[in-house]
XYZ file of C-alpha atoms in Angstrom:
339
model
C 99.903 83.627 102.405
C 103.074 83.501 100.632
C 101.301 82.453 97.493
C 99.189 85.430 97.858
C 101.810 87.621 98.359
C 103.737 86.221 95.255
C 100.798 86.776 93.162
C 100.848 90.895 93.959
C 104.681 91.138 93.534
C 104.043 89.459 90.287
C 101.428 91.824 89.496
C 103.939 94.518 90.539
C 106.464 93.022 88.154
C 103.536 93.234 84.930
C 102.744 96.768 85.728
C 106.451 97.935 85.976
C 106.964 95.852 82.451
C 103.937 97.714 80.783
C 104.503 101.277 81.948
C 107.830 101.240 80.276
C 105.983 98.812 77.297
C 103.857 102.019 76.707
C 106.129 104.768 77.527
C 103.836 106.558 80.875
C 106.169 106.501 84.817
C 104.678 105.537 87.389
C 105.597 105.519 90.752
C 107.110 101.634 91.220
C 107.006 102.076 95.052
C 104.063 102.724 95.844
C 102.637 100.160 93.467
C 104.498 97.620 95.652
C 102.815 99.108 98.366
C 99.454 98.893 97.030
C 100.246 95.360 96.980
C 101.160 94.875 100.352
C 98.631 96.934 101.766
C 96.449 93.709 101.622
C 98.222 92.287 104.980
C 96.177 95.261 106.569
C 92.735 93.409 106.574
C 94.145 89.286 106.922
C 93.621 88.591 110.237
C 89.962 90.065 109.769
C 89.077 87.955 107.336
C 89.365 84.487 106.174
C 92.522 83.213 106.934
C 92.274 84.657 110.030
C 93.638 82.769 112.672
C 92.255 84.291 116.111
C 88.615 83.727 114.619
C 88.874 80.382 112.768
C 90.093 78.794 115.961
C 87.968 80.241 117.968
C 85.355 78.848 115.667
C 86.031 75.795 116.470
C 84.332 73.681 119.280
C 85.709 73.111 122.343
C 88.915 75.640 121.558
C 87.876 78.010 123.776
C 88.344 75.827 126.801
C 91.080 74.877 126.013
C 92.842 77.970 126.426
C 92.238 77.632 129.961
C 93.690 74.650 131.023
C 93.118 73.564 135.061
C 90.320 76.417 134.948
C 87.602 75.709 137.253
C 83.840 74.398 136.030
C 82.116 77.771 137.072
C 84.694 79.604 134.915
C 84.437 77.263 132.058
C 80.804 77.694 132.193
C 81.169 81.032 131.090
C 83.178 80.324 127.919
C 80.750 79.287 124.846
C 81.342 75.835 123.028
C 82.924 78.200 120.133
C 82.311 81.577 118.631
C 80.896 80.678 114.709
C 82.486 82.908 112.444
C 78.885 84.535 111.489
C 78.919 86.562 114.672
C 83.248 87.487 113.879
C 84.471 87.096 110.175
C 81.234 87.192 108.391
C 79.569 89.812 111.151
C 77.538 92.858 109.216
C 80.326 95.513 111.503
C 83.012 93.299 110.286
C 81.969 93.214 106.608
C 81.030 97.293 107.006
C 84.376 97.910 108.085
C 85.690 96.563 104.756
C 83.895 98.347 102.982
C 84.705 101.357 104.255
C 88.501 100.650 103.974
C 88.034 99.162 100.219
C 86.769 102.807 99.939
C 89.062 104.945 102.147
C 92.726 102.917 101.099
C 92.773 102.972 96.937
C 91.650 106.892 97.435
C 94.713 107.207 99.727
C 96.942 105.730 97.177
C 95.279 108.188 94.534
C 95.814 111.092 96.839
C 99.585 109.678 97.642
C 100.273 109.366 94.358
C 99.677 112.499 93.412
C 101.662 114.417 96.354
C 105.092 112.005 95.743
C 105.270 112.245 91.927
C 107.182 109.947 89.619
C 109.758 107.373 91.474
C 110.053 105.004 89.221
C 112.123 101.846 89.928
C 114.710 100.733 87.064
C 114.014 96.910 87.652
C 116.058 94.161 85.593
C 114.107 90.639 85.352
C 115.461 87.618 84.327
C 113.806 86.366 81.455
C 113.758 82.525 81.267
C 113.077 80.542 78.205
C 110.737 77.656 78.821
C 111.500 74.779 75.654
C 108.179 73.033 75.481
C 109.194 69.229 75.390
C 106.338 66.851 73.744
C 104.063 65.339 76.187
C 103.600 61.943 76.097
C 102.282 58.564 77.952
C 101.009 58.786 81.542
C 102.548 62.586 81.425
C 99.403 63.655 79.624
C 97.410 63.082 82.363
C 99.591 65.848 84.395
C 98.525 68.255 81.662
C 94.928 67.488 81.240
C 92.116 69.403 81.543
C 89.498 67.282 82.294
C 90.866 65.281 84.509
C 91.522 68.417 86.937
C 88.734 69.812 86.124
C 86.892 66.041 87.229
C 88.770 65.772 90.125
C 88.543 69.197 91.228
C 84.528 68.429 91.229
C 84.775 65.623 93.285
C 86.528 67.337 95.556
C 83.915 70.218 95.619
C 81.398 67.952 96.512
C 83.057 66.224 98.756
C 83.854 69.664 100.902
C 80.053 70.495 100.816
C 79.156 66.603 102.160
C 81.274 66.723 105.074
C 80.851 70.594 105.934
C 76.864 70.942 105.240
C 76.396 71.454 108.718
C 79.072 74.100 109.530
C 77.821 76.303 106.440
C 74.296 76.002 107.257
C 75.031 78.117 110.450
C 77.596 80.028 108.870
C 80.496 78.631 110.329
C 84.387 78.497 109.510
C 86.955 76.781 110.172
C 90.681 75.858 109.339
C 90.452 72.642 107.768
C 87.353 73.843 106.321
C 89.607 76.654 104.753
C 92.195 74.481 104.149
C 90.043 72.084 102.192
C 88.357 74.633 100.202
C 91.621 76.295 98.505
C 92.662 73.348 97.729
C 89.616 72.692 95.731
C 89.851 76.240 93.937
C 93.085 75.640 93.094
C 92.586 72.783 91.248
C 90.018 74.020 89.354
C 91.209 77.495 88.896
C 94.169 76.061 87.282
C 94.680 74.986 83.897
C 95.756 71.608 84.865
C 97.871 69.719 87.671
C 101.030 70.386 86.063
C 100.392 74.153 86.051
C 98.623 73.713 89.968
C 102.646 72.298 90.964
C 104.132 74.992 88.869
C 102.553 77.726 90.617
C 103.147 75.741 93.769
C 106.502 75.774 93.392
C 106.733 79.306 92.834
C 105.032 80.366 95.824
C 107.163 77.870 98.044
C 110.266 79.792 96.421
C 108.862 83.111 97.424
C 108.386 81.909 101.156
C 111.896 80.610 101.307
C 112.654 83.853 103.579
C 109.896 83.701 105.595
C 110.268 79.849 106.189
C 113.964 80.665 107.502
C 113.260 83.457 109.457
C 109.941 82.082 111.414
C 111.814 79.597 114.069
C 113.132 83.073 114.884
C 110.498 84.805 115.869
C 109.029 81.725 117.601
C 111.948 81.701 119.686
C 111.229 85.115 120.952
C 107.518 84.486 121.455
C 109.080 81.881 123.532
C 110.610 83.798 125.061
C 108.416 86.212 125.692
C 105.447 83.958 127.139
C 107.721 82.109 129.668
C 108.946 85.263 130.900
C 105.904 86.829 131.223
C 106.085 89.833 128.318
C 103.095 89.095 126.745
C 100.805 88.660 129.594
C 102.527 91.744 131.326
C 101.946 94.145 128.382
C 98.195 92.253 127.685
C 97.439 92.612 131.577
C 98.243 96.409 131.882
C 95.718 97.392 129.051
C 93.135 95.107 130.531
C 93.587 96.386 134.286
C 92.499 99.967 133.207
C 90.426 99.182 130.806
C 86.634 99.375 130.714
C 83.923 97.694 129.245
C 83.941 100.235 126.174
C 88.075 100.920 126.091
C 88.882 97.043 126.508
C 88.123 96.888 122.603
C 90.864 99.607 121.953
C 92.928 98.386 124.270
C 93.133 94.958 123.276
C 94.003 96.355 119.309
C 96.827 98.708 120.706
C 98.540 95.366 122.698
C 98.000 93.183 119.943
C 99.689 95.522 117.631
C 102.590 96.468 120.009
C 103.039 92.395 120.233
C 102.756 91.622 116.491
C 106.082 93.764 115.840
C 107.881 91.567 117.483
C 106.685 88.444 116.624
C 104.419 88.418 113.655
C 102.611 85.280 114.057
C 99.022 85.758 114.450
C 98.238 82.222 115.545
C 101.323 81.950 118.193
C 100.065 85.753 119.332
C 96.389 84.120 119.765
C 97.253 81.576 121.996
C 99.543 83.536 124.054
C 97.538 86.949 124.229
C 93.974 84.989 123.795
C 92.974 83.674 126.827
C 93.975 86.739 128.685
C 91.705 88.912 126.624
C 88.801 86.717 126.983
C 89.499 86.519 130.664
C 89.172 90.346 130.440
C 86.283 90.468 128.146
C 84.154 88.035 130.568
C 85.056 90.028 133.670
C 83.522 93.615 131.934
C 81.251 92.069 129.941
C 82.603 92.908 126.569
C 81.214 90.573 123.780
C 84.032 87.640 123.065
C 83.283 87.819 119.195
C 84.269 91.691 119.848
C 87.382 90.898 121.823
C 89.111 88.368 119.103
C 87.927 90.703 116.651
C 90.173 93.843 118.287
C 92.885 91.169 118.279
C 92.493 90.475 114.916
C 92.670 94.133 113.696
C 95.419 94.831 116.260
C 97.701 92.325 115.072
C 97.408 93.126 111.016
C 97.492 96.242 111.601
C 101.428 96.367 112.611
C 102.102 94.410 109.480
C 102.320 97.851 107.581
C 105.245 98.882 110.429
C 106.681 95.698 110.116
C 107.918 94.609 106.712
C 108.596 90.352 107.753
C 105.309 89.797 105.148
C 107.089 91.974 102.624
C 109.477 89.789 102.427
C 108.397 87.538 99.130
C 107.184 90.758 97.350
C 110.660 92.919 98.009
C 112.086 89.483 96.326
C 109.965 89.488 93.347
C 109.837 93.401 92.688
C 113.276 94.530 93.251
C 112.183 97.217 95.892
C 113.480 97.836 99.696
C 111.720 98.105 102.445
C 112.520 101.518 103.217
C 110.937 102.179 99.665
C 107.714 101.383 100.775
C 107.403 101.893 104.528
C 106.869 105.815 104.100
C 103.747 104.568 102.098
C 102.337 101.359 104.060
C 102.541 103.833 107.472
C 100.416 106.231 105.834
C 98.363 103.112 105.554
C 98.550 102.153 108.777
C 97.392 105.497 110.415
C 94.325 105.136 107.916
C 93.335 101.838 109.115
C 93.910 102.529 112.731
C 91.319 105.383 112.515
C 89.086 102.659 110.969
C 89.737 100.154 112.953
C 89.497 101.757 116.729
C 86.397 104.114 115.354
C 84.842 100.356 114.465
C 85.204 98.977 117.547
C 84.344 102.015 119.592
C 80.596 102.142 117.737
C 80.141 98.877 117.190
């Protein structure tokens, strides 16, 4: 995720750099917005941690340890990420925000005008040393490209099964960036480069994340979570759970923004709820999913790497990802309420 997110403030960096190349202002905020605005739909899709794991077999149960058989019996071996992540409502809801969020930004940039961002970057020479001996191999094409292959093939031999039904997991995810990253890059030395890079970018969110697993600590031994979870689920119904479920999730995810750590916590009480009014289980982790990203606009820990690479604050581009926020919350509960 961090290399993800270094990629966009980069890309924030290139367009600040080539507005003032060709003499146009833009509005520098809300261009680091538009980049961040992708940590709306995450959770939903597929690096998703709610749905991978619940992908998985056997995960389900074990949620629930010291249940009893006839409650077990109830739970499905896993939930296959064609009937959550890859689901035609899931996919449609995409779509409609891929529609509904760049004509947002259009319409936003045209009510806030010109802010634009005086930004210094350091410029850093790179001297080019010759390449020689076994240092040539770090540098060479084909022999990324080669092993990338291999790699390839190996992911489809030991995963033929899983895709033939659809199905995702995290090593499988795992295992197949790491193949497109080798052979999306122009060699291994580049691959480490960019590596690097990202790792840099993270540095902030590496500190800061024993935090906030602290207070999800916290918060599941003394109850918090499964308090706030339980009250939405004891007056919910079968059609409200859904929205319910999204509102916790979200109210959780600002204080700790971890969406696996908020899965197993909040998880196995919304299931519990989900079997008891009959709401479909691929539905339930979905609403957690959408919940959970959706806070990310309201709380700026993600943001972190970008605000790094682009200069900006986060104050700079709250005002803008809340506006996103209320736009994908309309989405997102309308989704769950037809669906």
């Amino acid at each position: 995720m961090g290399f993800g997110i270094n990629l966009r403030g980069y890309n924030g960096q290139k367009s600040s750099r080539s507005s003032s190349t060709r003499g146009f202002k833009i509005n520098y905020p809300l261009i680091g917005a538009a980049g961040y605005v992708g940590l709306m739909v995450w959770h939903g899709g597929m690096s998703g941690s709610a749905p991978l794991k619940a992908a998985q077999n056997g995960h389900l149960a074990s949620l629930f340890p010291g249940a009893d058989s006839e409650f077990l019996s109830q739970l499905p071996n896993n939930l296959p990420t064609s009937c959550t992540i890859f689901s035609y409502w899931n996919l449609l809801i995409f779509a409609i925000l891929l529609v509904l969020i760049p004509l947002t930004l259009y319409l936003l940039s045209r009510i806030s005008g010109i802010k634009t961002v005086k930004t210094e970057y350091e410029t850093k020479s790179h001297h080019i040393a010759r390449i020689t001996g076994a240092e040539k191999l770090d540098h060479s094409k084909w022999l990324r490209l080669v092993f990338g292959i291999l790699l390839l093939t190996a992911f489809f031999a030991s995963y033929s099964e899983e895709l033939l039904i659809g199905n995702l997991t995290p090593n499988m995810l795992n295992f197949l960036m790491l193949c497109l990253c080798i052979l999306l890059h122009d060699s291994f030395f580049s691959f480490l480069k960019a590596l690097q890079e990202a790792i840099g970018g993270a540095a902030a969110i590496l500190i800061q994340f024993p935090l906030y697993f602290g207070i999800m600590g916290v918060m599941r031994e003394t109850g918090l979570v499964g308090d706030i979870s339980s009250f939405f689920a004891s007056i919910a119904t079968d059609v409200s759970l859904p929205v319910y479920s999204f509102f916790s999730a979200g109210l959780v995810n600002i204080f700790v923004p971890s969406g696996g750590g908020q899965w197993a916590v909040q998880g196995p009480i919304i299931l519990e709820s989900a079997l008891k009014l009959g709401v479909p289980l691929n539905k339930a982790v979905m609403a957690l999913a959408y919940g959970d990203q959706i806070t990310n606009m309201l709380q700026p820990f993600w943001a972190l790497p970008l605000l790094a690479i682009t200069k900006l604050k986060a104050r700079e581009i709250l005002p803008y990802t809340l506006v996103m926020m209320l736009v994908g919350t309309l989405v997102y509960i309308t989704g769950l309420l037809l669906v």
